[in-house]
Coordinates of C-alpha atoms in Angstrom, one line a residue:
Chain A
M1 CA 114.2 72.1 77.9
D2 CA 118.2 72.4 78.6
F3 CA 118.5 76.3 78.3
V4 CA 121.8 76.1 80.4
K5 CA 123.6 73.7 78.1
K6 CA 122.4 75.3 75.0
H7 CA 123.5 78.9 75.9
I8 CA 126.3 78.7 78.0
V9 CA 129.8 79.6 77.2
K10 CA 132.1 77.0 78.3
P11 CA 135.3 78.5 80.3
G12 CA 138.0 79.3 77.5
E13 CA 135.5 78.8 74.9
S14 CA 136.0 81.1 71.7
V15 CA 132.7 82.4 70.3
N16 CA 132.1 83.8 67.0
L17 CA 129.0 86.0 67.6
K18 CA 128.1 86.4 63.9
S19 CA 127.7 82.9 63.6
V20 CA 125.3 82.4 66.9
R21 CA 121.8 82.6 66.1
T22 CA 119.6 85.5 67.2
E23 CA 116.5 83.7 66.6
P24 CA 115.2 80.9 68.8
D25 CA 115.5 77.2 67.7
G26 CA 112.9 75.3 69.4
P27 CA 111.8 74.2 72.0
F28 CA 108.5 75.9 71.7
E29 CA 105.7 75.9 69.0
G30 CA 105.3 79.7 69.5
K31 CA 104.8 82.6 71.6
E32 CA 101.9 81.5 73.6
E33 CA 103.4 78.3 74.7
A34 CA 106.7 80.0 75.6
R35 CA 104.5 82.7 77.7
E36 CA 102.8 79.7 79.6
Y37 CA 106.1 78.5 80.3
V38 CA 107.5 81.7 81.7
E39 CA 104.5 82.1 83.8
E40 CA 105.0 78.7 85.4
T41 CA 108.7 79.4 85.9
I42 CA 108.1 82.8 87.6
Q43 CA 105.8 80.8 90.0
K44 CA 108.5 78.3 90.7
L45 CA 111.2 80.9 90.9
R46 CA 109.0 83.1 93.5
A47 CA 108.8 79.9 95.8
L48 CA 112.5 79.1 95.6
Q49 CA 113.3 83.0 96.1
Y50 CA 111.4 82.9 99.3
R51 CA 113.4 79.9 100.6
L52 CA 116.6 81.7 99.6
Y53 CA 115.4 84.8 101.6
V54 CA 114.6 82.9 104.9
E55 CA 117.8 80.6 104.6
G56 CA 119.8 83.7 104.6
K57 CA 123.0 82.3 103.4
Q58 CA 123.6 82.1 99.6
S59 CA 122.9 84.9 97.3
L60 CA 122.4 85.5 93.5
L61 CA 124.1 87.9 91.1
I62 CA 122.3 88.3 87.6
V63 CA 124.4 90.5 85.3
L64 CA 122.7 91.8 82.0
Q65 CA 124.7 93.2 79.1
A66 CA 123.2 93.8 75.4
P67 CA 123.2 96.2 72.7
D68 CA 120.5 98.9 72.9
A69 CA 117.2 97.9 72.7
A70 CA 117.8 94.2 73.0
G71 CA 115.4 94.2 75.9
K72 CA 117.1 94.4 79.3
D73 CA 114.5 96.6 80.6
G74 CA 111.7 94.6 79.2
L75 CA 113.2 91.3 80.6
I76 CA 113.4 92.9 84.1
R77 CA 109.9 94.6 83.9
K78 CA 108.1 91.4 82.5
T79 CA 110.3 88.4 84.1
L80 CA 112.8 88.7 86.5
G81 CA 111.3 91.9 88.0
R82 CA 108.3 89.5 89.4
M83 CA 110.1 88.2 92.1
N84 CA 109.3 89.6 95.5
P85 CA 110.9 93.1 95.7
Q86 CA 112.0 92.3 99.3
G87 CA 114.7 90.2 98.2
V88 CA 115.6 91.3 94.9
R89 CA 116.8 94.6 93.8
S90 CA 117.8 96.1 90.1
Y91 CA 120.8 98.4 89.7
P92 CA 121.1 100.3 86.6
F93 CA 124.5 101.3 86.0
K94 CA 124.9 104.4 83.6
V95 CA 127.7 106.7 82.7
P96 CA 130.0 106.9 85.8
T97 CA 129.1 109.9 88.0
P98 CA 132.1 112.1 89.2
I99 CA 132.2 110.3 92.4
E100 CA 132.1 106.9 90.8
Q101 CA 135.0 108.2 88.5
A102 CA 137.0 109.0 91.1
H103 CA 137.3 105.4 92.4
D104 CA 138.4 102.2 90.7
F105 CA 135.9 100.5 88.3
L106 CA 134.5 98.0 90.6
W107 CA 134.1 100.3 93.4
R108 CA 130.2 101.3 92.3
V109 CA 129.4 97.6 91.6
H110 CA 130.8 96.2 94.8
Q111 CA 128.4 98.3 96.7
C112 CA 125.5 96.7 95.0
T113 CA 126.3 93.0 95.2
P114 CA 123.6 90.8 96.9
A115 CA 123.7 90.2 100.9
A116 CA 123.3 86.7 101.7
G117 CA 119.4 85.7 101.2
Q118 CA 119.3 88.5 98.3
I119 CA 119.3 88.7 94.4
S120 CA 120.8 91.7 92.7
I121 CA 120.1 92.4 89.2
F122 CA 122.7 94.5 87.1
N123 CA 121.4 96.3 84.0
R124 CA 124.7 96.9 82.7
S125 CA 127.8 96.2 84.8
H126 CA 131.6 96.4 85.4
Y127 CA 131.8 94.5 82.0
E128 CA 131.0 98.0 80.5
D129 CA 134.6 98.9 81.7
V130 CA 136.0 96.3 79.0
L131 CA 133.1 96.9 76.4
V132 CA 132.2 100.8 75.9
V133 CA 135.5 102.0 77.5
R134 CA 137.4 99.6 74.9
V135 CA 135.6 100.4 71.9
E136 CA 135.0 104.2 72.4
D137 CA 138.8 104.6 73.5
L138 CA 138.1 105.9 76.9
V139 CA 141.2 104.3 78.7
P140 CA 144.4 103.2 76.9
K141 CA 144.8 99.3 76.0
R142 CA 147.4 98.9 78.8
V143 CA 144.5 99.7 81.5
W144 CA 141.6 97.8 80.1
S145 CA 143.6 94.9 79.1
K146 CA 144.2 94.0 82.8
R147 CA 140.7 94.4 83.7
Y148 CA 139.5 90.9 82.8
E149 CA 141.8 89.1 85.1
I150 CA 140.7 91.7 87.7
I151 CA 137.0 90.8 87.1
N152 CA 137.7 87.2 87.4
Q153 CA 139.3 87.7 91.0
F154 CA 136.6 89.9 91.9
E155 CA 133.8 87.4 91.0
S156 CA 135.7 84.5 92.6
L157 CA 135.8 86.5 95.7
L158 CA 132.1 86.9 95.4
A159 CA 131.7 83.4 94.8
E160 CA 133.6 82.2 97.8
R161 CA 131.2 84.0 99.9
G162 CA 128.3 82.1 98.5
T163 CA 127.1 84.3 95.5
R164 CA 126.2 82.7 92.6
I165 CA 126.7 84.6 89.4
L166 CA 124.8 84.4 86.0
K167 CA 125.9 86.5 83.3
F168 CA 123.4 87.0 80.2
Y169 CA 124.3 88.6 76.8
L170 CA 120.7 89.4 75.0
H171 CA 122.0 88.5 71.4
I172 CA 119.9 90.6 68.9
S173 CA 120.5 91.0 65.1
P174 CA 121.2 94.6 63.7
K175 CA 118.1 94.5 61.7
E176 CA 115.9 93.5 64.8
Q177 CA 117.7 96.4 66.7
L178 CA 116.6 99.0 64.0
E179 CA 113.1 97.6 63.8
R180 CA 112.8 98.2 67.5
F181 CA 114.4 101.7 67.3
K182 CA 111.7 102.3 64.5
E183 CA 109.0 101.0 66.7
R184 CA 109.7 103.7 69.3
L185 CA 108.5 106.3 66.7
D186 CA 105.1 105.0 67.0
Y187 CA 104.8 105.3 70.9
P188 CA 105.0 108.9 72.5
E189 CA 105.8 107.2 75.6
K190 CA 109.0 106.1 74.2
H191 CA 110.0 109.4 72.3
W192 CA 112.2 110.3 75.4
K193 CA 114.4 107.1 74.4
L194 CA 115.1 108.7 71.1
N195 CA 118.7 109.3 70.4
V196 CA 120.6 109.8 67.5
G197 CA 123.7 108.4 69.1
D198 CA 121.9 105.1 69.4
Y199 CA 122.0 105.1 65.6
E200 CA 125.3 106.2 65.2
A201 CA 126.7 103.7 67.6
R202 CA 125.6 101.2 65.0
D203 CA 128.7 102.1 62.9
R204 CA 130.4 100.4 65.8
W205 CA 128.6 97.3 66.0
P206 CA 131.6 95.0 64.7
K207 CA 134.0 96.4 67.3
Y208 CA 131.5 95.5 69.9
L209 CA 130.9 92.4 69.0
E210 CA 134.8 91.7 69.0
A211 CA 134.9 93.2 72.5
Y212 CA 132.1 90.9 73.9
E213 CA 133.9 87.9 72.0
D214 CA 136.9 88.6 74.3
V215 CA 134.8 89.0 77.4
F216 CA 133.2 85.5 76.6
K217 CA 136.6 83.8 76.0
K218 CA 138.3 85.6 79.4
C219 CA 135.6 85.9 81.7
S220 CA 133.1 82.6 81.4
T221 CA 134.2 80.9 84.3
K222 CA 133.0 77.8 86.5
D223 CA 131.7 80.1 89.1
A224 CA 130.4 82.8 86.7
P225 CA 129.3 81.6 83.4
W226 CA 128.2 83.9 80.6
F227 CA 125.1 82.6 78.6
I228 CA 124.2 84.1 75.1
I229 CA 120.7 84.4 74.6
P230 CA 119.2 84.6 71.2
A231 CA 117.0 87.7 71.8
D232 CA 115.2 88.6 68.5
K233 CA 112.0 86.9 69.8
K234 CA 111.2 88.4 73.4
W235 CA 109.3 85.4 74.5
Y236 CA 112.2 83.2 73.8
R237 CA 114.6 85.6 75.6
D238 CA 112.3 85.9 78.6
A239 CA 111.7 81.8 78.8
A240 CA 115.4 81.1 78.4
V241 CA 116.5 83.3 81.1
A242 CA 113.7 82.6 83.5
S243 CA 114.6 78.8 83.1
I244 CA 118.2 79.2 83.6
V245 CA 117.7 81.5 86.9
H246 CA 115.2 79.0 88.0
E247 CA 117.8 75.9 87.3
T248 CA 120.4 77.7 89.2
L249 CA 118.2 78.5 92.3
Q250 CA 117.0 74.9 92.2
E251 CA 120.8 73.8 92.3
M252 CA 121.5 76.1 95.0
D253 CA 118.5 74.4 96.9
P254 CA 118.1 76.7 99.6
Q255 CA 117.0 75.3 103.1
L256 CA 114.2 76.5 105.5
P257 CA 115.7 76.6 109.0
T258 CA 114.8 73.9 111.4
V259 CA 112.3 75.1 113.9
Q260 CA 113.1 74.8 117.5
V261 CA 109.7 75.5 119.0
D262 CA 107.1 73.0 120.3
L263 CA 104.4 73.4 117.8
D264 CA 101.7 71.8 119.7
E265 CA 102.2 73.7 123.0
I266 CA 101.9 77.0 120.9
R267 CA 98.8 75.7 119.2
R268 CA 97.2 75.1 122.6
L269 CA 98.3 78.5 123.8
Y270 CA 96.7 80.1 120.8
E271 CA 93.5 78.0 121.0
R272 CA 93.0 78.8 124.8
E273 CA 93.2 82.5 124.3
L274 CA 91.1 82.5 121.2
A275 CA 88.3 80.8 123.2
E276 CA 88.7 83.5 125.8
M277 CA 88.3 86.2 123.3
D278 CA 85.2 84.8 122.2
N279 CA 83.7 84.5 125.6
D280 CA 84.4 88.2 126.3
Chain B
M1 CA 85.8 105.5 96.3
D2 CA 87.5 108.3 98.4
F3 CA 89.9 106.2 100.3
V4 CA 92.4 109.1 101.0
K5 CA 89.4 111.1 102.9
K6 CA 88.3 108.1 104.6
H7 CA 91.5 107.2 106.1
I8 CA 93.7 110.3 106.3
V9 CA 94.7 111.6 110.0
K10 CA 94.3 115.5 109.5
P11 CA 97.1 117.4 111.0
G12 CA 96.9 117.8 114.7
E13 CA 93.8 115.3 115.0
S14 CA 93.6 113.1 118.0
V15 CA 93.1 109.4 117.0
N16 CA 91.5 107.0 119.7
L17 CA 92.6 103.7 117.7
K18 CA 90.2 101.5 119.7
S19 CA 87.4 103.3 118.3
V20 CA 89.0 102.8 114.6
R21 CA 87.5 100.0 112.9
T22 CA 89.8 97.3 111.6
E23 CA 87.0 95.7 109.5
P24 CA 86.0 97.4 106.0
D25 CA 83.1 99.5 106.0
G26 CA 82.3 99.5 102.2
P27 CA 82.7 100.3 99.1
F28 CA 83.1 96.7 97.7
E29 CA 80.7 93.8 97.6
G30 CA 83.3 91.5 98.7
K31 CA 86.8 90.0 98.0
E32 CA 86.4 89.4 94.4
E33 CA 85.3 92.9 93.6
A34 CA 88.2 94.2 95.7
R35 CA 90.7 92.1 94.0
E36 CA 89.6 93.3 90.4
Y37 CA 89.8 96.9 91.7
V38 CA 93.4 96.0 93.0
E39 CA 94.4 94.5 89.6
E40 CA 93.0 97.6 87.6
T41 CA 94.6 100.2 90.0
I42 CA 98.1 98.2 89.6
Q43 CA 98.0 98.7 85.9
K44 CA 97.2 102.6 86.2
L45 CA 100.0 102.7 88.9
R46 CA 102.6 101.2 86.5
A47 CA 101.6 103.7 83.8
L48 CA 102.3 106.5 86.5
Q49 CA 105.3 105.2 87.8
Y50 CA 106.9 104.9 84.2
R51 CA 106.2 108.5 83.9
L52 CA 107.4 109.4 87.2
Y53 CA 110.8 107.4 86.3
V54 CA 111.0 109.2 83.0
E55 CA 110.3 112.6 84.1
G56 CA 113.2 112.1 86.8
K57 CA 112.2 115.2 89.0
Q58 CA 109.7 114.0 91.9
S59 CA 109.9 110.9 94.0
L60 CA 107.5 108.9 96.3
L61 CA 108.4 107.5 99.8
I62 CA 106.0 104.9 101.4
V63 CA 106.2 104.1 105.0
L64 CA 104.7 100.9 106.4
Q65 CA 103.9 100.4 110.3
A66 CA 102.0 97.9 111.6
P67 CA 101.9 95.2 114.4
D68 CA 103.3 91.9 113.6
A69 CA 101.2 89.7 111.3
A70 CA 99.3 93.0 109.8
G71 CA 100.5 92.2 106.4
K72 CA 103.3 94.8 105.6
D73 CA 105.0 91.8 103.7
G74 CA 101.9 90.6 102.1
L75 CA 101.1 94.0 100.8
I76 CA 104.5 94.6 99.3
R77 CA 104.5 91.1 97.8
K78 CA 101.0 91.4 96.2
T79 CA 100.4 94.8 95.6
L80 CA 103.1 97.4 96.0
G81 CA 105.9 95.3 94.9
R82 CA 104.2 94.8 91.5
M83 CA 105.6 98.2 90.1
N84 CA 108.7 98.0 87.9
P85 CA 111.5 97.2 90.2
Q86 CA 114.0 99.7 88.3
G87 CA 112.1 102.4 89.8
V88 CA 110.9 101.0 93.3
R89 CA 113.0 99.7 96.2
S90 CA 111.9 98.1 99.5
Y91 CA 113.8 98.6 102.6
P92 CA 113.4 96.4 105.5
F93 CA 114.4 98.2 108.9
K94 CA 115.1 95.7 111.6
V95 CA 117.1 95.7 114.7
P96 CA 119.7 98.1 114.2
T97 CA 123.3 96.9 113.4
P98 CA 126.3 98.1 115.5
I99 CA 127.2 100.5 112.8
E100 CA 123.6 101.9 112.6
Q101 CA 123.5 102.2 116.3
A102 CA 126.7 104.0 116.1
H103 CA 125.0 106.8 114.3
D104 CA 121.9 109.0 114.9
F105 CA 118.6 107.4 114.3
L106 CA 117.9 108.9 110.9
W107 CA 121.2 108.0 109.3
R108 CA 120.2 104.7 108.0
V109 CA 116.9 105.6 106.5
H110 CA 118.2 108.9 105.0
Q111 CA 120.3 106.8 102.9
C112 CA 117.2 104.8 101.6
T113 CA 115.2 108.0 100.6
P114 CA 114.0 107.7 97.0
A115 CA 116.1 109.6 94.3
A116 CA 114.2 111.8 91.8
G117 CA 112.1 109.5 89.7
Q118 CA 112.2 106.7 92.2
I119 CA 110.0 105.1 94.7
S120 CA 111.2 103.7 98.0
I121 CA 109.0 101.4 100.5
F122 CA 110.0 101.4 104.0
N123 CA 109.1 98.2 105.8
R124 CA 109.2 99.4 109.3
S125 CA 110.8 103.0 109.4
H126 CA 112.3 105.7 111.8
Y127 CA 109.2 105.5 113.6
E128 CA 110.3 102.8 115.2
D129 CA 112.4 105.1 117.2
V130 CA 109.3 106.7 119.0
L131 CA 107.4 103.4 119.1
V132 CA 109.3 100.2 119.9
V133 CA 112.0 102.4 121.5
R134 CA 109.3 104.0 123.6
V135 CA 107.3 101.0 124.7
E136 CA 110.6 98.7 125.5
D137 CA 112.1 101.7 127.2
L138 CA 115.3 101.4 125.1
V139 CA 116.2 105.1 125.6
P140 CA 115.1 107.7 128.0
K141 CA 111.9 109.8 127.6
R142 CA 113.8 112.9 127.4
V143 CA 115.5 111.5 124.2
W144 CA 112.5 110.0 122.4
S145 CA 110.0 112.8 123.3
K146 CA 112.2 115.3 121.0
R147 CA 112.2 112.8 118.0
Y148 CA 108.6 114.0 116.8
E149 CA 109.8 117.2 115.9
I150 CA 112.9 116.1 114.4
I151 CA 111.1 113.6 112.0
N152 CA 108.6 116.4 111.0
Q153 CA 111.9 118.5 110.3
F154 CA 113.2 115.7 108.2
E155 CA 110.3 114.8 106.4
S156 CA 109.8 118.5 105.4
L157 CA 113.5 118.6 104.2
L158 CA 112.6 115.5 101.8
A159 CA 109.3 117.1 100.6
E160 CA 111.2 120.2 99.8
R161 CA 113.3 118.4 97.3
G162 CA 110.3 116.9 95.7
T163 CA 109.5 113.8 97.6
R164 CA 106.0 112.8 98.4
I165 CA 105.6 111.1 101.6
L166 CA 102.5 108.7 102.4
K167 CA 102.7 106.8 105.7
F168 CA 100.2 103.6 106.2
Y169 CA 99.6 102.2 109.6
L170 CA 98.0 98.5 109.0
H171 CA 95.3 98.5 111.9
I172 CA 94.4 94.9 113.0
S173 CA 92.6 93.6 115.8
P174 CA 94.3 91.5 118.5
K175 CA 92.2 88.7 117.5
E176 CA 92.9 88.8 114.1
Q177 CA 96.6 88.9 114.9
L178 CA 96.3 85.8 117.0
E179 CA 94.2 83.9 114.2
R180 CA 97.0 84.6 111.8
F181 CA 99.8 83.5 114.4
K182 CA 97.7 80.4 114.5
E183 CA 97.6 80.0 110.7
R184 CA 101.5 80.1 110.5
L185 CA 101.4 76.6 112.5
D186 CA 99.6 75.1 109.4
Y187 CA 102.2 76.3 106.8
P188 CA 105.8 74.6 107.3
E189 CA 107.0 77.2 105.0
K190 CA 106.2 79.9 107.7
H191 CA 107.5 77.9 110.8
W192 CA 110.7 80.0 110.8
K193 CA 108.6 82.9 111.6
L194 CA 107.3 81.4 114.9
N195 CA 108.6 83.3 117.9
V196 CA 107.4 83.2 121.4
G197 CA 108.5 87.0 121.6
D198 CA 105.5 87.9 119.1
Y199 CA 103.1 86.5 121.4
E200 CA 104.5 88.0 124.5
A201 CA 104.6 91.3 122.8
R202 CA 100.7 91.1 123.0
D203 CA 100.6 92.1 126.4
R204 CA 102.1 95.5 125.5
W205 CA 99.6 96.3 122.7
P206 CA 97.7 98.8 124.8
K207 CA 101.2 100.6 125.4
Y208 CA 101.8 100.2 121.3
L209 CA 98.3 101.9 120.6
E210 CA 99.3 104.7 122.9
A211 CA 102.6 105.3 121.3
Y212 CA 100.8 105.3 117.8
E213 CA 98.2 107.7 118.7
D214 CA 101.1 110.3 119.7
V215 CA 102.6 109.5 116.4
F216 CA 99.4 110.2 114.5
K217 CA 98.7 113.4 116.6
K218 CA 102.1 114.8 116.3
C219 CA 103.7 113.3 112.9
S220 CA 100.4 113.7 110.4
T221 CA 101.5 116.5 108.3
K222 CA 100.2 118.1 105.0
D223 CA 103.6 116.9 103.2
A224 CA 103.8 113.6 105.0
P225 CA 100.4 112.3 106.0
W226 CA 99.4 109.2 107.9
F227 CA 96.7 107.1 106.9
I228 CA 95.0 104.4 109.3
I229 CA 94.1 101.6 107.0
P230 CA 91.6 98.7 108.4
A231 CA 93.7 95.5 107.8
D232 CA 91.5 92.5 109.0
K233 CA 90.6 92.0 105.5
K234 CA 93.8 91.6 103.2
W235 CA 91.6 92.5 100.3
Y236 CA 90.6 95.7 101.8
R237 CA 94.0 96.8 102.9
D238 CA 95.3 96.1 99.3
A239 CA 92.7 97.9 97.8
A240 CA 92.7 101.0 100.1
V241 CA 96.6 101.2 100.0
A242 CA 96.8 100.9 96.1
S243 CA 94.2 103.4 95.8
I244 CA 95.6 106.0 97.9
V245 CA 99.0 105.5 96.2
H246 CA 97.6 105.9 92.6
E247 CA 95.5 109.0 93.6
T248 CA 98.8 110.5 94.9
L249 CA 100.6 109.6 91.7
Q250 CA 97.9 111.2 89.8
E251 CA 98.0 114.6 91.8
M252 CA 102.1 114.5 91.3
D253 CA 101.2 114.3 87.5
P254 CA 104.6 113.4 86.0
Q255 CA 105.3 114.5 82.6
L256 CA 107.2 113.1 79.8
P257 CA 110.0 115.3 78.6
T258 CA 109.3 117.1 75.5
V259 CA 111.3 115.6 72.6
Q260 CA 113.8 117.6 70.5
V261 CA 114.2 115.4 67.7
D262 CA 112.7 115.5 64.2
L263 CA 110.5 112.2 64.2
D264 CA 110.0 112.3 60.5
E265 CA 113.7 112.6 59.6
I266 CA 114.6 109.6 62.0
R267 CA 111.8 107.6 60.3
R268 CA 113.0 108.1 57.0
L269 CA 116.5 107.5 58.0
Y270 CA 115.3 103.8 59.5
E271 CA 113.3 103.2 56.7
R272 CA 116.1 103.7 54.1
E273 CA 118.5 101.5 56.1
L274 CA 116.0 98.7 56.7
A275 CA 115.4 98.7 52.9
E276 CA 118.8 98.4 52.3
M277 CA 119.3 95.5 54.5
D278 CA 116.4 93.6 52.8
N279 CA 118.4 94.1 49.4
D280 CA 121.5 92.6 50.9

């Protein structure tokens, strides 16, 4: 099941998002099989994450971008968030605060990049500064058009220091999005999410696709590739992302430090003392 | 099962740690029953955490202190860490870095207190500054002895802003600790944790107990109580902590915001558009 090969955007590749499937195309028979695969993969992920943490040399940055309701939160809650929280942090980037606005666009994300041994998950990211900012015309073109190269330089800086970067676009169809908006009406716990703005943003869907296509063409690099994940089916989305993260951690191959102590000596020491305790 | 009542240190109460059990005393028949209870409690916790996050008004700070091998990491990995990572962050406080050393002792922890809607877990905390610092004689008594009151003031500042604070001491016996050190010898994945310093620190165990007793007497307050959790059995430790966190979140009773939109109007809008899509 080579999800990496299937979904990666090669450096410089032009993508026409409308022609990319939002529905899965194999390899699972269906939901159940995919869910089992996710469970197994998470266990393997956790074991590798432990090694990454103990090794303390490399780190991993996972960037999630998607239209509303495509499932960034669900993916974190049900899959990526099941790693050990001592080694993984999730950062939601929302409308910039006044302090964030008063800095360059990379300032707030730079503070959240993972330290050695750690994993950061960005729920939205610096890419909003060439997506929403472009489509909603928040800064002039001469400003945002320079940002692709700035982003590439920033990401190579991270890569240079030992950070692997995986960037996922969760690709859903407009119809699936609308179905999910509608579902929220049936769950009182989700009513706070209802927002007429979400619905209206749908008019700008084609402009967003165009902005994403530019991102993929300009910013999918060897060090920091983009992946386009068919996300109409949640079980496929979770399986594909878990698999790509797992494969990446395997490649990073974190090593446990070699132990300098004399295990036998320590064992004798412990056994002697335990015996004494029993005699007390 | 009133774990709060059973394990709380009342304000001003003197505790003699040697006379406090490290083994559980009810209410579970055994491990299996406790594990089931933990699973159920985590599901309830997650539902309440969602409300806390959406409400965005109150927050929760969980402080974990314990001797080595008492299970702070295990408790986070297997229980507390199973909340949604978008609303919970775990902060391990280690030997202070040079930058941290160059500030007052609350500087580094203050940055990690939970924002409204969030939960922070402190793996070790500002209490190290009246524990390790006192026992290992790292600063003079005239300095550390003033810190209890400073800590109480700091914690009321947080409480005033809507943060509930729960402080857990995981209480294990010296023998159980030694058994766990010994177990690490059997797991190559844990060998990096082996450290002769851990073993030697055992000589200072009575001094640590004394320092903890002072902490409990001076810093268990109504706003920020200490709990002493029998931790020789991991399943009891997990169940008791999960239960106390759950009960606290229930008391905090976070509310979903009231929805201002007209649900029926939105439903009609969505249904019309979905019908149009089907006709395309």
